[in-house]
mmCIF file of C-alpha atoms in Angstrom:
data_model
loop_
_atom_site.group_PDB
_atom_site.id
_atom_site.type_symbol
_atom_site.label_atom_id
_atom_site.label_comp_id
_atom_site.label_asym_id
_atom_site.label_seq_id
_atom_site.Cartn_x
_atom_site.Cartn_y
_atom_site.Cartn_z
ATOM 1 C CA MET A 663 -5.445 16.952 7.434
ATOM 2 C CA ASP A 664 -2.505 14.877 6.697
ATOM 3 C CA ASN A 665 -2.114 12.197 4.040
ATOM 4 C CA HIS A 666 -1.506 8.714 3.955
ATOM 5 C CA PHE A 667 -0.393 5.972 2.171
ATOM 6 C CA VAL A 668 -0.517 2.153 2.648
ATOM 7 C CA SER A 669 2.842 0.087 1.702
ATOM 8 C CA ALA A 670 2.179 -4.174 2.390
ATOM 9 C CA HIS A 671 1.587 -6.942 0.542
ATOM 10 C CA GLY A 672 -1.713 -6.717 -1.198
ATOM 11 C CA GLY A 673 -4.635 -7.564 -3.603
ATOM 12 C CA ARG A 674 -7.825 -10.013 -3.864
ATOM 13 C CA GLY A 675 -6.777 -12.836 -1.616
ATOM 14 C CA MET A 676 -6.796 -15.406 -4.579
ATOM 15 C CA GLY A 677 -9.379 -14.847 -6.786
ATOM 16 C CA THR A 678 -11.410 -13.134 -3.652
ATOM 17 C CA SER A 679 -11.613 -9.291 -1.873
ATOM 18 C CA GLU A 680 -14.224 -8.816 0.885
ATOM 19 C CA GLY A 681 -16.716 -7.391 -2.241
ATOM 20 C CA THR A 682 -16.212 -3.903 -2.593
ATOM 21 C CA PHE A 683 -17.374 -0.476 -0.262
ATOM 22 C CA VAL A 684 -18.054 3.009 -0.857
ATOM 23 C CA VAL A 685 -15.817 5.906 0.005
ATOM 24 C CA PRO A 686 -16.910 8.174 2.619
ATOM 25 C CA PRO A 687 -16.895 11.908 2.083
ATOM 26 C CA GLY A 688 -14.009 13.822 2.594
ATOM 27 C CA LEU A 689 -11.562 11.166 1.526
ATOM 28 C CA THR A 690 -9.716 9.967 -2.434
ATOM 29 C CA ILE A 691 -8.187 7.119 -2.822
ATOM 30 C CA VAL A 692 -5.474 6.729 -5.375
ATOM 31 C CA PHE A 693 -3.915 2.649 -6.991
ATOM 32 C CA PHE A 694 -1.273 2.455 -9.039
ATOM 33 C CA ALA A 695 -0.915 -0.455 -10.129
ATOM 34 C CA LYS A 696 -4.926 -2.250 -12.311
ATOM 35 C CA ASP A 697 -7.386 -3.872 -11.667
ATOM 36 C CA GLY A 698 -5.890 -7.750 -10.719
ATOM 37 C CA THR A 699 -2.265 -7.218 -11.250
ATOM 38 C CA THR A 700 0.641 -6.728 -9.866
ATOM 39 C CA LEU A 701 2.404 -3.402 -8.827
ATOM 40 C CA ASP A 702 6.045 -3.155 -10.141
ATOM 41 C CA ASN A 703 8.955 -3.434 -7.667
ATOM 42 C CA MET A 704 10.254 -0.194 -9.870
ATOM 43 C CA LEU A 705 7.452 2.294 -10.104
ATOM 44 C CA ALA A 706 6.534 0.761 -6.183
ATOM 45 C CA ILE A 707 9.931 2.139 -4.366
ATOM 46 C CA PRO A 708 10.666 5.624 -6.510
ATOM 47 C CA LEU A 709 6.452 6.450 -4.842
ATOM 48 C CA TYR A 710 7.159 4.682 -1.305
ATOM 49 C CA ASP A 711 10.735 7.356 -1.431
ATOM 50 C CA ASP A 712 8.924 9.943 -2.297
ATOM 51 C CA LEU A 713 6.019 10.131 0.273
ATOM 52 C CA LEU A 714 7.993 8.957 3.052
ATOM 53 C CA VAL A 715 9.099 12.483 2.331
ATOM 54 C CA GLY A 716 5.811 14.290 1.186
ATOM 55 C CA GLN A 717 6.486 14.872 -2.666
ATOM 56 C CA GLU A 718 3.318 14.005 -3.904
ATOM 57 C CA VAL A 719 3.264 15.858 -6.661
ATOM 58 C CA GLY A 720 5.352 13.406 -8.530
ATOM 59 C CA VAL A 721 3.444 10.972 -7.902
ATOM 60 C CA LEU A 722 0.122 11.196 -8.640
ATOM 61 C CA GLY A 723 0.947 12.002 -12.130
ATOM 62 C CA LYS A 724 1.900 8.519 -12.224
ATOM 63 C CA ALA A 725 -2.345 7.533 -10.856
ATOM 64 C CA VAL A 726 -3.722 3.956 -12.739
ATOM 65 C CA ARG A 727 -7.278 4.568 -10.930
ATOM 66 C CA THR A 728 -8.663 6.903 -8.887
ATOM 67 C CA TYR A 729 -11.536 6.604 -5.926
ATOM 68 C CA ASN A 730 -13.041 9.575 -5.004
ATOM 69 C CA GLN A 731 -15.820 9.893 -1.638
ATOM 70 C CA TRP A 732 -19.435 8.300 -2.618
ATOM 71 C CA ASP A 733 -17.346 5.899 -5.788
ATOM 72 C CA LYS A 734 -17.524 2.367 -5.104
ATOM 73 C CA ALA A 735 -13.592 0.668 -4.576
ATOM 74 C CA PRO A 736 -13.570 -3.003 -4.773
ATOM 75 C CA ASN A 737 -12.131 -3.890 -0.735
ATOM 76 C CA TYR A 738 -8.590 -4.843 -1.617
ATOM 77 C CA LYS A 739 -6.507 -6.303 1.428
ATOM 78 C CA ALA A 740 -2.588 -5.495 2.843
ATOM 79 C CA TYR A 741 -1.138 -8.182 4.036
ATOM 80 C CA GLY A 742 1.885 -7.910 6.221
ATOM 81 C CA ALA A 743 5.224 -8.242 5.521
ATOM 82 C CA ASN A 744 8.476 -9.780 7.275
ATOM 83 C CA HIS A 745 10.717 -6.374 6.906
ATOM 84 C CA LEU A 746 13.755 -8.455 8.650
ATOM 85 C CA ALA A 747 16.741 -9.305 7.641
ATOM 86 C CA GLY A 748 16.095 -12.882 6.078
ATOM 87 C CA GLY A 749 12.823 -12.078 5.204
ATOM 88 C CA ASP A 750 10.486 -11.131 2.387
ATOM 89 C CA PRO A 751 13.140 -9.435 -0.029
ATOM 90 C CA VAL A 752 10.595 -6.039 -1.030
ATOM 91 C CA PHE A 753 10.106 -4.828 2.663
ATOM 92 C CA GLN A 754 13.337 -5.608 4.727
ATOM 93 C CA GLY A 755 14.237 -2.774 5.990
ATOM 94 C CA TYR A 756 10.648 -1.101 5.764
ATOM 95 C CA PRO A 757 7.648 -2.019 7.843
ATOM 96 C CA THR A 758 4.498 -3.156 6.086
ATOM 97 C CA GLY A 759 1.381 -0.757 7.611
ATOM 98 C CA VAL A 760 0.534 2.807 7.273
ATOM 99 C CA TYR A 761 2.168 5.990 6.982
ATOM 100 C CA ARG A 762 1.345 9.600 7.104
ATOM 101 C CA VAL A 763 3.049 11.295 4.173
ATOM 102 C CA GLY A 764 5.581 12.523 5.346
ATOM 103 C CA CYS A 765 6.564 11.279 7.792
ATOM 104 C CA GLY A 766 10.288 9.462 7.351
ATOM 105 C CA ALA A 767 10.809 5.603 6.844
ATOM 106 C CA LYS A 768 10.302 3.324 9.213
ATOM 107 C CA ASN A 769 7.498 4.518 11.472
ATOM 108 C CA PRO A 770 4.786 3.522 10.021
ATOM 109 C CA LEU A 771 1.031 4.887 11.954
ATOM 110 C CA ARG A 772 -0.009 1.633 11.383
ATOM 111 C CA ALA A 773 2.014 -1.434 11.163
ATOM 112 C CA ILE A 774 0.181 -4.811 9.475
ATOM 113 C CA ALA A 775 2.368 -6.897 11.180
ATOM 114 C CA ASP A 776 3.871 -10.489 8.807
ATOM 115 C CA GLY A 777 1.556 -12.704 8.691
ATOM 116 C CA ASN A 778 -2.116 -10.079 9.737
ATOM 117 C CA THR A 779 -4.230 -8.973 7.179
ATOM 118 C CA LYS A 780 -6.463 -5.872 6.942
ATOM 119 C CA SER A 781 -9.199 -4.899 4.509
ATOM 120 C CA LEU A 782 -8.568 -1.572 2.757
ATOM 121 C CA GLU A 783 -12.389 -0.505 4.849
ATOM 122 C CA ASP A 784 -10.310 -1.603 7.782
ATOM 123 C CA ILE A 785 -7.600 0.144 7.588
ATOM 124 C CA ILE A 786 -9.956 3.377 6.338
ATOM 125 C CA TYR A 787 -11.724 3.260 9.220
ATOM 126 C CA TYR A 788 -9.499 2.379 12.241
ATOM 127 C CA ASP A 789 -11.493 2.971 14.839
ATOM 128 C CA ARG A 790 -14.453 1.124 14.986
ATOM 129 C CA VAL A 791 -16.033 2.465 17.744
ATOM 130 C CA GLY A 792 -15.237 6.216 17.741
ATOM 131 C CA LYS A 793 -15.976 6.282 14.173
ATOM 132 C CA SER A 794 -11.902 7.815 13.630
ATOM 133 C CA ARG A 795 -11.768 7.072 9.941
ATOM 134 C CA LEU A 796 -8.599 7.872 7.544
ATOM 135 C CA GLN A 797 -8.840 11.219 5.248
ATOM 136 C CA GLY A 798 -7.696 13.186 2.406
ATOM 137 C CA THR A 799 -6.031 11.212 0.329
ATOM 138 C CA LEU A 800 -5.131 7.400 0.886
ATOM 139 C CA TYR A 801 -2.035 5.895 -1.708
ATOM 140 C CA TRP A 802 -2.213 2.159 -2.352
ATOM 141 C CA LEU A 803 1.440 1.737 -2.843
ATOM 142 C CA CYS A 804 0.434 -2.666 -3.264
ATOM 143 C CA CYS A 805 -0.897 -4.923 -5.408
ATOM 144 C CA CYS A 806 -4.560 -5.671 -6.786
ATOM 145 C CA SER A 807 -3.339 -8.977 -7.539
ATOM 146 C CA ASP A 808 -5.781 -11.742 -8.252
ATOM 147 C CA GLU A 809 -2.671 -13.995 -7.099
ATOM 148 C CA SER A 810 -2.099 -15.051 -3.476
ATOM 149 C CA PRO A 811 0.861 -13.036 -2.039
ATOM 150 C CA ALA A 812 3.316 -16.037 -2.123
ATOM 151 C CA LYS A 813 3.170 -15.627 -5.236
ATOM 152 C CA ILE A 814 3.656 -12.540 -5.990
ATOM 153 C CA VAL A 815 6.993 -12.620 -3.629
ATOM 154 C CA GLN A 816 8.428 -15.468 -6.281
ATOM 155 C CA LYS A 817 7.955 -12.845 -9.097
ATOM 156 C CA TYR A 818 10.957 -10.837 -6.650
ATOM 157 C CA THR A 819 14.679 -11.715 -5.745
ATOM 158 C CA PRO A 820 16.440 -9.571 -3.254
ATOM 159 C CA SER A 821 18.968 -8.492 -5.569
ATOM 160 C CA SER A 822 15.846 -6.463 -8.202
ATOM 161 C CA VAL A 823 15.510 -4.727 -5.346
ATOM 162 C CA ALA A 824 18.658 -3.874 -3.755
ATOM 163 C CA SER A 825 20.356 -3.595 -7.442
ATOM 164 C CA TYR A 826 17.062 -0.723 -7.317
ATOM 165 C CA ARG A 827 17.404 0.781 -4.776
ATOM 166 C CA LYS A 828 21.370 1.126 -5.340
ATOM 167 C CA TRP A 829 21.251 2.084 -8.304
ATOM 168 C CA ARG A 830 18.406 5.063 -6.726
ATOM 169 C CA ASP A 831 20.486 6.198 -3.865
#
């Protein structure tokens, strides 16, 4: 069973989400930000890098909230971002979407294109007709904010993201 993670802007969409949903059997959802807050890049980027190469052990120690099967979880939204040069400073070179843990960079299982929105429940139940869904662990590497995605993006500058990546490498 593969584990997955979502890398995108996220939140409730200016104070509203699509309510809550019951986590299906066989799935655990891990969050790295408290409800109503943003996920700091200094935490998110190392988590993203670790999950891309399949290193989950240290990632779990950074979790803030975990929902297991049958728990009621908030149905946050993930917002696609422009990952091309000159686009969103947080995601330049890193397509937003759903990734398999250990899959390598720039290869999302399902992309969330710039301007598109997917609810957490829709991400889990990716094929409503065939009733396919994710199982295992799903890591939510997104904000859980009440603010609009545009306001969240304004908080991050290209230099802060670039300087972290330069320091890391």
